[in-house]
Amino acid sequence: MAPPPHALVIPYPAQGHVIPLLELAHALVDRGFTVTFANSEFNHRRVVAAATESSLLDRSSRIRLVAVPDGMEPGEDRNNLVRLTLLMAEHMAPRVEDLIRRSGGDAEGYGPITCVVADYNLGMWALDVARRTGVKSAAIWPASAALLASLLSIDKLVQDNIIDPEDGSALSQGTFQLSPDMPVMQTAHLAWNCIGNQHGQAAMFRCLIASVRAVDKCDFILCNSFHGAEQATFARFPQILPVGPFLTGERKKAAVVGHFWRPEDDACMSWLDAQPARSVVYVAFGSFTMFDTRQFRELALGLELSGRPFLWVVRPDIVLGGDVHDYPDGFVDRVGGASGRGMVVAWSPQQRVLSHPSVACFVSHCGWNSTMEGVRNGLPFLAWPYFADQFVNQVYICDVWKVGLRAEADEAGVITKEHIAGRVEELMSDAGMRERVEALKKVAHESINHGGSSHRNFDMFIEAIKA
């Protein structure tokens, strides 16, 4: 009897990429595949540390986690995405190629690797390895199709004098649209222009251009989005295949889901149970966003000023150069004491929180996973982007779908407590916004149900990649 098809899935080494690609791995297993999931060594250790013992011992999952060195030294700053991306191409590619060539000879029943599903953001090296080893390939784009469209349009953006041909930097502070019905984008907010400082940007931009050239030759470009969310983009760029929204966070507890932080604080679920329906402000900024001490305190005071119960996820490293416990004087006693009006956790089971009936709105960094999870659960957003694709996602949330409001800074660059409290009140009282997000939720679920557009696209992909 022939072994089942065997996919090698390779995420870009960031939590916002590992989580959706692990969900894709589970979806492949649901369709009869076995999967080898190749994380960087650094993130492999973090995922294993955050996973439950039952998830790692669940042999029925048919997902094997493996570690590949990313080329960075112990203690190096892996938030330096330019250096990380360049080193991966040099150090990960030969190890991954060796992994493919040696596959099929183990005692666990995994046959030879038959296809590679690689994060688009890895660049050309992963797809080049697939071609050299003679296996089929697909690129997975875990963010919005509009952002991918901006990458696919680099030549046009250069031709129209919107970006510099050497490093992609903005040649003006204006806006543009790739087609009349697509989101309005700011040149300064193109993903490659807001991932850090300018050092190394030209090298990173060259990597992006090479990626576009390489991905054009792969068998599929999958996207964690759905047709109803980005209809104009999919019409303009039909090579992008929407197969989402991925059900991140909805797997059984035994599934490995890709978190870097532990433990998820299940106590917050009991706290939510005690809150009135649609009363709680949920505040979470993902795995990367950081605040200076002033903005961190202003956010705390804004949540207090809103007068609403709130659940706030405060990662251990969220305060830039400061102490995560550096709250305003008396804040913890006032909101977490006898009133119990606020709860702060280091990490939350976000999907379970967002689907809880007591949650009313989502203060978010607008990462695409969080955006899709908020949409899937019908929650309006206070949109507070930090970097990269999050600014384009904010445009979708606030201007295209009209399911959220912007968090806007004052002249000093601070989003004030008064503004935060006022925006929360607007979100809570806007019945029209609630109707729009409920309608978008319905379309999202229809797309992934049997017979929906994303479900059909994934079926088509599976049949082709199996053959």
CSV table of C-alpha atoms in Angstrom, one decimal:
chain,number,residue,atom,x,y,z
A,1,MET,CA,0.0,0.0,0.0
A,2,ALA,CA,1.4,3.4,-1.0
A,3,PRO,CA,2.1,5.9,1.8
A,4,PRO,CA,-0.1,9.0,2.0
A,5,PRO,CA,1.1,12.2,0.3
A,6,HIS,CA,3.6,13.9,2.5
A,7,ALA,CA,3.8,17.7,2.7
A,8,LEU,CA,6.8,19.7,4.0
A,9,VAL,CA,5.4,23.0,5.5
A,10,ILE,CA,7.8,25.8,6.2
A,11,PRO,CA,6.7,29.0,8.0
A,12,TYR,CA,8.5,32.3,8.2
A,13,PRO,CA,9.9,32.4,11.7
A,14,ALA,CA,7.3,34.7,13.4
A,15,GLN,CA,4.3,33.7,15.5
A,16,GLY,CA,1.9,35.4,13.1
A,17,HIS,CA,3.1,33.0,10.4
A,18,VAL,CA,3.7,29.9,12.5
A,19,ILE,CA,0.1,29.8,13.8
A,20,PRO,CA,-1.7,29.9,10.4
A,21,LEU,CA,0.8,27.5,8.7
A,22,LEU,CA,0.2,25.0,11.5
A,23,GLU,CA,-3.5,25.3,11.0
A,24,LEU,CA,-2.8,24.7,7.3
A,25,ALA,CA,-0.8,21.6,8.3
A,26,HIS,CA,-3.8,20.3,10.3
A,27,ALA,CA,-6.1,21.0,7.4
A,28,LEU,CA,-3.7,18.9,5.1
A,29,VAL,CA,-3.9,16.1,7.7
A,30,ASP,CA,-7.7,16.3,7.6
A,31,ARG,CA,-7.4,15.6,3.8
A,32,GLY,CA,-5.2,12.5,4.2
A,33,PHE,CA,-1.7,14.0,4.2
A,34,THR,CA,1.2,13.5,6.6
A,35,VAL,CA,3.1,16.7,7.4
A,36,THR,CA,6.6,17.6,8.3
A,37,PHE,CA,6.6,21.0,9.9
A,38,ALA,CA,10.0,22.7,9.7
A,39,ASN,CA,10.5,25.6,12.1
A,40,SER,CA,13.6,27.5,12.9
A,41,GLU,CA,15.4,25.9,15.8
A,42,PHE,CA,14.7,29.0,18.0
A,43,ASN,CA,11.0,28.9,17.3
A,44,HIS,CA,10.8,25.1,17.4
A,45,ARG,CA,11.9,25.3,21.0
A,46,ARG,CA,9.3,28.0,21.8
A,47,VAL,CA,6.4,26.1,20.1
A,48,VAL,CA,7.3,22.9,22.0
A,49,ALA,CA,7.6,24.8,25.3
A,50,ALA,CA,4.2,26.3,24.8
A,51,ALA,CA,2.4,23.2,23.5
A,52,THR,CA,0.7,20.8,25.9
A,53,GLU,CA,2.2,17.4,26.5
A,54,SER,CA,-0.9,15.7,25.0
A,55,SER,CA,-0.5,17.6,21.8
A,56,LEU,CA,3.1,16.5,21.3
A,57,LEU,CA,2.3,12.9,22.1
A,58,ASP,CA,-0.8,12.8,19.9
A,59,ARG,CA,0.4,10.4,17.1
A,60,SER,CA,-2.9,10.6,15.3
A,61,SER,CA,-2.2,14.2,14.4
A,62,ARG,CA,0.3,13.0,11.7
A,63,ILE,CA,2.3,16.2,12.1
A,64,ARG,CA,6.0,15.9,12.8
A,65,LEU,CA,7.8,18.9,14.1
A,66,VAL,CA,11.4,19.4,13.1
A,67,ALA,CA,14.0,22.1,13.7
A,68,VAL,CA,16.3,23.8,11.2
A,69,PRO,CA,19.0,26.4,12.1
A,70,ASP,CA,18.2,29.9,10.9
A,71,GLY,CA,21.9,31.1,10.9
A,72,MET,CA,21.6,33.5,13.8
A,73,GLU,CA,23.7,33.2,16.9
A,74,PRO,CA,22.2,32.6,20.4
A,75,GLY,CA,21.1,35.8,21.9
A,76,GLU,CA,20.9,37.7,18.6
A,77,ASP,CA,17.9,40.0,18.1
A,78,ARG,CA,15.5,38.0,16.0
A,79,ASN,CA,13.3,41.0,15.7
A,80,ASN,CA,15.9,42.2,13.2
A,81,LEU,CA,13.8,40.9,10.3
A,82,VAL,CA,16.2,42.0,7.6
A,83,ARG,CA,19.2,40.1,9.0
A,84,LEU,CA,17.0,37.1,9.8
A,85,THR,CA,15.6,36.9,6.3
A,86,LEU,CA,19.0,37.1,4.7
A,87,LEU,CA,20.6,34.5,6.9
A,88,MET,CA,17.7,32.0,6.4
A,89,ALA,CA,18.4,31.8,2.7
A,90,GLU,CA,22.0,30.8,3.4
A,91,HIS,CA,21.5,28.4,6.3
A,92,MET,CA,18.1,26.9,6.1
A,93,ALA,CA,18.1,26.0,2.4
A,94,PRO,CA,20.7,23.3,2.4
A,95,ARG,CA,19.2,21.7,5.5
A,96,VAL,CA,15.7,21.7,4.0
A,97,GLU,CA,17.0,20.2,0.8
A,98,ASP,CA,18.7,17.4,2.7
A,99,LEU,CA,15.5,16.8,4.7
A,100,ILE,CA,13.6,16.3,1.4
A,101,ARG,CA,16.2,14.0,-0.1
A,102,ARG,CA,16.4,11.8,3.0
A,103,SER,CA,12.7,11.6,3.6
A,104,GLY,CA,10.9,8.3,3.4
A,105,GLY,CA,13.5,6.3,5.3
A,106,ASP,CA,12.2,6.6,8.8
A,107,ALA,CA,10.4,4.1,11.0
A,108,GLU,CA,7.4,6.4,11.7
A,109,GLY,CA,5.5,5.6,8.5
A,110,TYR,CA,6.2,8.9,6.8
A,111,GLY,CA,6.8,8.4,3.1
A,112,PRO,CA,8.9,10.5,0.9
A,113,ILE,CA,8.1,14.2,0.9
A,114,THR,CA,5.9,14.8,-2.2
A,115,CYS,CA,5.3,18.6,-2.0
A,116,VAL,CA,6.5,21.8,-0.3
A,117,VAL,CA,4.2,24.4,1.0
A,118,ALA,CA,6.4,27.4,1.9
A,119,ASP,CA,5.6,30.8,3.4
A,120,TYR,CA,5.8,33.3,0.7
A,121,ASN,CA,7.9,35.5,3.0
A,122,LEU,CA,10.8,33.1,3.1
A,123,GLY,CA,11.8,34.3,-0.4
A,124,MET,CA,12.8,32.3,-3.4
A,125,TRP,CA,15.1,29.7,-1.6
A,126,ALA,CA,12.3,27.4,-0.4
A,127,LEU,CA,10.7,27.1,-3.8
A,128,ASP,CA,14.1,26.7,-5.5
A,129,VAL,CA,14.7,23.7,-3.2
A,130,ALA,CA,11.4,22.2,-4.3
A,131,ARG,CA,12.3,22.6,-7.9
A,132,ARG,CA,15.8,21.1,-7.4
A,133,THR,CA,14.3,18.1,-5.6
A,134,GLY,CA,11.5,17.5,-8.1
A,135,VAL,CA,8.6,17.9,-5.8
A,136,LYS,CA,5.5,20.1,-6.3
A,137,SER,CA,5.3,23.5,-4.6
A,138,ALA,CA,2.9,26.0,-3.3
A,139,ALA,CA,3.4,29.4,-1.7
A,140,ILE,CA,1.2,30.3,1.2
A,141,TRP,CA,0.5,34.0,1.9
A,142,PRO,CA,-0.8,34.3,5.5
A,143,ALA,CA,-1.8,38.0,5.2
A,144,SER,CA,-4.2,40.0,3.1
A,145,ALA,CA,-4.4,39.5,-0.6
A,146,ALA,CA,-4.1,43.3,-1.0
A,147,LEU,CA,-0.7,43.3,0.6
A,148,LEU,CA,0.5,40.4,-1.7
A,149,ALA,CA,-0.9,42.4,-4.6
A,150,SER,CA,1.4,45.3,-3.7
A,151,LEU,CA,4.4,42.9,-3.9
A,152,LEU,CA,3.2,41.5,-7.3
A,153,SER,CA,2.9,45.2,-8.5
A,154,ILE,CA,6.4,46.3,-7.6
A,155,ASP,CA,7.4,46.8,-11.2
A,156,LYS,CA,4.3,49.0,-11.8
A,157,LEU,CA,5.0,50.9,-8.6
A,158,VAL,CA,8.5,51.6,-9.8
A,159,GLN,CA,7.3,52.5,-13.3
A,160,ASP,CA,4.7,55.0,-11.9
A,161,ASN,CA,7.4,56.6,-9.7
A,162,ILE,CA,5.6,55.6,-6.5
A,163,ILE,CA,8.6,53.8,-5.0
A,164,ASP,CA,12.4,53.9,-5.5
A,165,PRO,CA,13.7,51.1,-7.7
A,166,GLU,CA,16.7,50.5,-5.4
A,167,ASP,CA,15.2,50.1,-2.0
A,168,GLY,CA,11.4,50.4,-2.4
A,169,SER,CA,11.3,53.6,-0.3
A,170,ALA,CA,8.4,56.0,-0.9
A,171,LEU,CA,9.1,58.7,-3.4
A,172,SER,CA,6.2,60.8,-2.1
A,173,GLN,CA,4.0,60.8,1.0
A,174,GLY,CA,0.9,60.3,-1.1
A,175,THR,CA,-1.6,57.4,-1.6
A,176,PHE,CA,-2.4,55.1,-4.5
A,177,GLN,CA,-4.7,52.3,-5.6
A,178,LEU,CA,-3.8,49.3,-7.6
A,179,SER,CA,-7.3,49.3,-9.0
A,180,PRO,CA,-10.3,51.6,-8.4
A,181,ASP,CA,-12.1,49.2,-6.0
A,182,MET,CA,-9.0,48.1,-4.0
A,183,PRO,CA,-8.0,49.7,-0.7
A,184,VAL,CA,-6.2,53.1,-0.8
A,185,MET,CA,-2.6,52.5,0.3
A,186,GLN,CA,0.0,55.0,1.6
A,187,THR,CA,3.4,54.7,0.1
A,188,ALA,CA,5.1,55.0,3.5
A,189,HIS,CA,2.9,52.1,4.8
A,190,LEU,CA,4.0,49.6,2.2
A,191,ALA,CA,5.2,46.5,4.1
A,192,TRP,CA,8.8,46.8,3.2
A,193,ASN,CA,8.8,50.5,4.3
A,194,CYS,CA,7.7,49.9,7.9
A,195,ILE,CA,9.5,46.9,9.2
A,196,GLY,CA,12.2,48.8,11.2
A,197,ASN,CA,15.0,51.2,10.4
A,198,GLN,CA,16.5,51.8,7.0
A,199,HIS,CA,19.6,49.7,7.5
A,200,GLY,CA,19.5,46.8,5.2
A,201,GLN,CA,16.2,47.8,3.5
A,202,ALA,CA,17.8,47.7,0.0
A,203,ALA,CA,18.9,44.1,0.5
A,204,MET,CA,15.4,43.2,1.9
A,205,PHE,CA,13.8,44.8,-1.1
A,206,ARG,CA,15.9,42.8,-3.5
A,207,CYS,CA,14.8,39.6,-1.6
A,208,LEU,CA,11.2,40.6,-2.1
A,209,ILE,CA,11.7,41.2,-5.8
A,210,ALA,CA,13.4,37.8,-6.1
A,211,SER,CA,10.5,36.2,-4.2
A,212,VAL,CA,8.0,37.6,-6.7
A,213,ARG,CA,10.0,36.2,-9.6
A,214,ALA,CA,10.2,32.7,-7.9
A,215,VAL,CA,6.6,32.5,-6.8
A,216,ASP,CA,5.4,33.1,-10.3
A,217,LYS,CA,6.8,29.7,-11.1
A,218,CYS,CA,5.2,27.7,-8.3
A,219,ASP,CA,2.1,25.6,-8.7
A,220,PHE,CA,-0.2,27.6,-6.4
A,221,ILE,CA,-0.3,30.8,-4.4
A,222,LEU,CA,-2.7,30.2,-1.5
A,223,CYS,CA,-4.0,33.1,0.7
A,224,ASN,CA,-5.5,33.1,4.2
A,225,SER,CA,-8.4,35.3,3.1
A,226,PHE,CA,-11.8,34.9,1.6
A,227,HIS,CA,-13.4,36.1,-1.6
A,228,GLY,CA,-16.1,38.3,0.1
A,229,ALA,CA,-13.4,40.2,2.1
A,230,GLU,CA,-11.2,41.2,-0.9
A,231,GLN,CA,-13.3,40.7,-3.9
A,232,ALA,CA,-11.7,43.5,-6.0
A,233,THR,CA,-8.2,42.2,-5.2
A,234,PHE,CA,-9.0,38.6,-6.3
A,235,ALA,CA,-10.6,39.9,-9.5
A,236,ARG,CA,-7.5,41.9,-10.3
A,237,PHE,CA,-5.0,39.1,-9.2
A,238,PRO,CA,-6.7,35.8,-10.1
A,239,GLN,CA,-3.5,33.8,-9.5
A,240,ILE,CA,-4.0,34.3,-5.7
A,241,LEU,CA,-6.3,31.5,-4.4
A,242,PRO,CA,-8.3,32.4,-1.3
A,243,VAL,CA,-8.6,29.4,1.1
A,244,GLY,CA,-9.4,31.1,4.3
A,245,PRO,CA,-10.1,32.3,6.9
A,246,PHE,CA,-8.1,29.6,8.6
A,247,LEU,CA,-9.7,28.4,11.8
A,248,THR,CA,-6.7,29.4,14.0
A,249,GLY,CA,-7.4,28.7,17.6
A,250,GLU,CA,-10.4,26.4,17.1
A,251,ARG,CA,-8.5,23.1,17.1
A,252,LYS,CA,-9.0,20.7,20.0
A,253,LYS,CA,-6.8,21.3,23.0
A,254,ALA,CA,-4.5,18.4,22.0
A,255,ALA,CA,-3.5,20.1,18.7
A,256,VAL,CA,-0.2,21.9,18.4
A,257,VAL,CA,-1.2,25.5,17.4
A,258,GLY,CA,2.1,27.4,17.2
A,259,HIS,CA,2.0,29.8,20.2
A,260,PHE,CA,5.3,31.1,21.5
A,261,TRP,CA,4.0,32.2,24.9
A,262,ARG,CA,2.7,30.1,27.7
A,263,PRO,CA,0.7,29.6,29.6
A,264,GLU,CA,-2.6,30.7,28.1
A,265,ASP,CA,-4.4,32.0,31.1
A,266,ASP,CA,-7.6,30.0,31.3
A,267,ALA,CA,-8.7,31.9,34.4
A,268,CYS,CA,-9.7,34.7,32.1
A,269,MET,CA,-12.5,32.5,30.7
A,270,SER,CA,-14.0,32.1,34.2
A,271,TRP,CA,-13.7,35.9,34.6
A,272,LEU,CA,-15.5,36.4,31.2
A,273,ASP,CA,-18.3,34.1,32.4
A,274,ALA,CA,-19.1,36.5,35.2
A,275,GLN,CA,-19.4,39.5,32.9
A,276,PRO,CA,-22.6,40.8,31.2
A,277,ALA,CA,-23.2,40.0,27.5
A,278,ARG,CA,-21.4,42.3,25.1
A,279,SER,CA,-19.8,44.3,27.8
A,280,VAL,CA,-16.1,43.5,27.7
A,281,VAL,CA,-13.4,45.3,25.8
A,282,TYR,CA,-10.7,42.8,24.7
A,283,VAL,CA,-7.3,44.3,24.2
A,284,ALA,CA,-4.5,42.3,22.5
A,285,PHE,CA,-1.6,43.4,20.3
A,286,GLY,CA,-0.1,40.1,19.1
A,287,SER,CA,3.4,38.8,19.6
A,288,PHE,CA,5.5,41.8,18.2
A,289,THR,CA,3.9,45.2,19.1
A,290,MET,CA,5.8,47.2,21.7
A,291,PHE,CA,4.9,50.5,23.5
A,292,ASP,CA,7.0,53.1,25.2
A,293,THR,CA,6.2,53.6,28.9
A,294,ARG,CA,4.2,56.7,28.3
A,295,GLN,CA,1.9,55.1,25.7
A,296,PHE,CA,1.6,52.0,27.8
A,297,ARG,CA,0.3,54.0,30.8
A,298,GLU,CA,-2.0,56.1,28.6
A,299,LEU,CA,-3.6,52.9,27.3
A,300,ALA,CA,-4.1,51.6,30.9
A,301,LEU,CA,-5.7,54.9,31.9
A,302,GLY,CA,-7.9,54.9,28.8
A,303,LEU,CA,-9.2,51.5,29.6
A,304,GLU,CA,-10.0,52.6,33.1
A,305,LEU,CA,-11.6,55.8,31.9
A,306,SER,CA,-13.9,53.9,29.5
A,307,GLY,CA,-15.8,52.6,32.5
A,308,ARG,CA,-16.1,49.2,30.8
A,309,PRO,CA,-14.9,45.8,31.9
A,310,PHE,CA,-11.7,44.9,30.0
A,311,LEU,CA,-9.5,41.9,29.4
A,312,TRP,CA,-6.0,43.1,28.5
A,313,VAL,CA,-3.2,40.9,27.2
A,314,VAL,CA,0.2,42.2,28.4
A,315,ARG,CA,3.1,40.2,27.1
A,316,PRO,CA,6.3,40.1,29.3
A,317,ASP,CA,8.2,42.1,26.7
A,318,ILE,CA,5.5,44.6,25.5
A,319,VAL,CA,7.1,47.7,27.1
A,320,LEU,CA,10.1,49.0,25.2
A,321,GLY,CA,13.0,49.4,27.5
A,322,GLY,CA,10.7,49.4,30.5
A,323,ASP,CA,9.1,47.2,33.1
A,324,VAL,CA,5.9,45.4,32.2
A,325,HIS,CA,4.6,46.1,35.7
A,326,ASP,CA,5.1,49.8,35.2
A,327,TYR,CA,1.4,50.7,35.4
A,328,PRO,CA,0.1,54.1,36.5
A,329,ASP,CA,0.1,54.6,40.2
A,330,GLY,CA,-2.8,52.7,41.8
A,331,PHE,CA,-4.1,51.3,38.5
A,332,VAL,CA,-3.9,47.6,39.4
A,333,ASP,CA,-5.7,48.1,42.8
A,334,ARG,CA,-8.4,50.3,41.2
A,335,VAL,CA,-9.3,48.0,38.3
A,336,GLY,CA,-8.3,44.6,39.7
A,337,GLY,CA,-9.4,44.9,43.3
A,338,ALA,CA,-12.9,44.4,44.7
A,339,SER,CA,-14.5,45.8,41.6
A,340,GLY,CA,-12.9,43.2,39.4
A,341,ARG,CA,-13.6,45.4,36.4
A,342,GLY,CA,-10.3,44.7,34.7
A,343,MET,CA,-8.2,41.6,34.1
A,344,VAL,CA,-4.6,41.5,32.9
A,345,VAL,CA,-3.1,38.3,31.5
A,346,ALA,CA,0.3,37.5,29.9
A,347,TRP,CA,-1.4,35.5,27.1
A,348,SER,CA,-4.9,34.4,26.3
A,349,PRO,CA,-6.7,31.7,24.4
A,350,GLN,CA,-7.7,34.4,21.9
A,351,GLN,CA,-10.1,32.4,19.8
A,352,ARG,CA,-12.1,31.3,22.8
A,353,VAL,CA,-12.1,34.9,24.2
A,354,LEU,CA,-13.3,36.4,20.9
A,355,SER,CA,-16.1,33.9,20.6
A,356,HIS,CA,-17.3,34.5,24.2
A,357,PRO,CA,-20.7,36.2,24.4
A,358,SER,CA,-19.5,38.8,27.0
A,359,VAL,CA,-16.9,40.3,24.6
A,360,ALA,CA,-18.1,43.4,22.8
A,361,CYS,CA,-15.2,44.8,20.9
A,362,PHE,CA,-11.5,44.2,20.0
A,363,VAL,CA,-8.7,46.7,20.5
A,364,SER,CA,-6.2,45.2,18.1
A,365,HIS,CA,-2.8,45.8,16.3
A,366,CYS,CA,-4.6,44.6,13.1
A,367,GLY,CA,-2.4,41.6,12.5
A,368,TRP,CA,-4.1,39.5,9.8
A,369,ASN,CA,-4.7,36.5,12.1
A,370,SER,CA,-6.3,38.7,14.7
A,371,THR,CA,-8.3,40.6,12.0
A,372,MET,CA,-9.7,37.3,10.6
A,373,GLU,CA,-10.4,36.0,14.1
A,374,GLY,CA,-12.3,39.2,15.0
A,375,VAL,CA,-14.2,39.1,11.7
A,376,ARG,CA,-15.1,35.4,12.2
A,377,ASN,CA,-16.6,36.3,15.6
A,378,GLY,CA,-18.4,39.4,14.5
A,379,LEU,CA,-16.6,41.9,16.6
A,380,PRO,CA,-16.0,45.6,15.8
A,381,PHE,CA,-12.4,46.9,16.1
A,382,LEU,CA,-10.5,49.7,17.6
A,383,ALA,CA,-7.7,49.6,15.0
A,384,TRP,CA,-4.2,50.3,16.3
A,385,PRO,CA,-1.5,49.1,13.8
A,386,TYR,CA,2.1,48.9,14.7
A,387,PHE,CA,4.1,47.9,11.6
A,388,ALA,CA,4.2,46.0,8.2
A,389,ASP,CA,0.9,44.8,6.8
A,390,GLN,CA,-1.1,46.1,9.8
A,391,PHE,CA,-1.7,49.6,8.2
A,392,VAL,CA,-3.3,48.0,5.1
A,393,ASN,CA,-5.4,45.9,7.4
A,394,GLN,CA,-6.5,49.0,9.2
A,395,VAL,CA,-7.7,50.4,5.9
A,396,TYR,CA,-9.8,47.3,5.3
A,397,ILE,CA,-11.3,47.4,8.8
A,398,CYS,CA,-12.1,51.1,8.9
A,399,ASP,CA,-12.6,52.2,5.3
A,400,VAL,CA,-13.6,49.1,3.2
A,401,TRP,CA,-15.6,46.9,5.5
A,402,LYS,CA,-16.4,49.7,7.9
A,403,VAL,CA,-16.3,47.5,11.0
A,404,GLY,CA,-13.9,49.5,13.1
A,405,LEU,CA,-12.5,52.9,14.1
A,406,ARG,CA,-8.9,54.2,14.0
A,407,ALA,CA,-6.9,54.9,17.1
A,408,GLU,CA,-5.5,58.3,16.2
A,409,ALA,CA,-2.5,59.9,17.8
A,410,ASP,CA,-2.3,63.6,18.9
A,411,GLU,CA,0.3,66.1,17.8
A,412,ALA,CA,2.8,64.6,20.2
A,413,GLY,CA,2.3,61.1,18.7
A,414,VAL,CA,0.4,59.8,21.7
A,415,ILE,CA,-3.0,58.1,21.6
A,416,THR,CA,-4.5,59.7,24.6
A,417,LYS,CA,-6.6,58.1,27.4
A,418,GLU,CA,-9.5,60.4,26.4
A,419,HIS,CA,-9.4,59.3,22.8
A,420,ILE,CA,-9.2,55.6,23.7
A,421,ALA,CA,-12.2,55.9,26.1
A,422,GLY,CA,-14.2,57.9,23.5
A,423,ARG,CA,-13.5,55.4,20.7
A,424,VAL,CA,-14.5,52.5,22.9
A,425,GLU,CA,-17.8,54.2,23.6
A,426,GLU,CA,-18.4,54.9,19.9
A,427,LEU,CA,-17.8,51.2,19.1
A,428,MET,CA,-20.2,50.1,21.9
A,429,SER,CA,-23.0,52.3,20.7
A,430,ASP,CA,-22.8,52.0,16.9
A,431,ALA,CA,-25.6,49.6,15.8
A,432,GLY,CA,-24.8,50.0,12.1
A,433,MET,CA,-21.2,48.9,12.6
A,434,ARG,CA,-22.5,45.9,14.6
A,435,GLU,CA,-24.8,45.0,11.6
A,436,ARG,CA,-21.9,45.3,9.1
A,437,VAL,CA,-19.5,43.1,11.1
A,438,GLU,CA,-22.2,40.4,11.6
A,439,ALA,CA,-22.8,40.4,7.8
A,440,LEU,CA,-19.1,40.0,7.2
A,441,LYS,CA,-19.0,37.2,9.8
A,442,LYS,CA,-21.7,35.4,7.9
A,443,VAL,CA,-19.8,35.7,4.6
A,444,ALA,CA,-16.6,34.4,6.2
A,445,HIS,CA,-18.2,31.3,7.6
A,446,GLU,CA,-20.1,30.6,4.3
A,447,SER,CA,-16.8,30.7,2.5
A,448,ILE,CA,-15.2,27.9,4.5
A,449,ASN,CA,-18.3,25.7,4.9
A,450,HIS,CA,-18.8,22.8,2.5
A,451,GLY,CA,-19.6,24.3,-1.0
A,452,GLY,CA,-18.2,27.7,-0.1
A,453,SER,CA,-15.6,29.5,-2.3
A,454,SER,CA,-12.6,28.9,0.0
A,455,HIS,CA,-13.7,25.3,0.6
A,456,ARG,CA,-13.9,24.6,-3.1
A,457,ASN,CA,-10.5,26.3,-3.7
A,458,PHE,CA,-8.9,24.1,-1.1
A,459,ASP,CA,-10.4,21.0,-2.5
A,460,MET,CA,-9.0,21.9,-5.9
A,461,PHE,CA,-5.6,22.6,-4.5
A,462,ILE,CA,-5.6,19.2,-2.6
A,463,GLU,CA,-6.5,17.2,-5.7
A,464,ALA,CA,-3.8,18.9,-7.8
A,465,ILE,CA,-1.0,18.6,-5.2
A,466,LYS,CA,-1.8,15.0,-4.5
A,467,ALA,CA,-1.7,13.9,-8.2
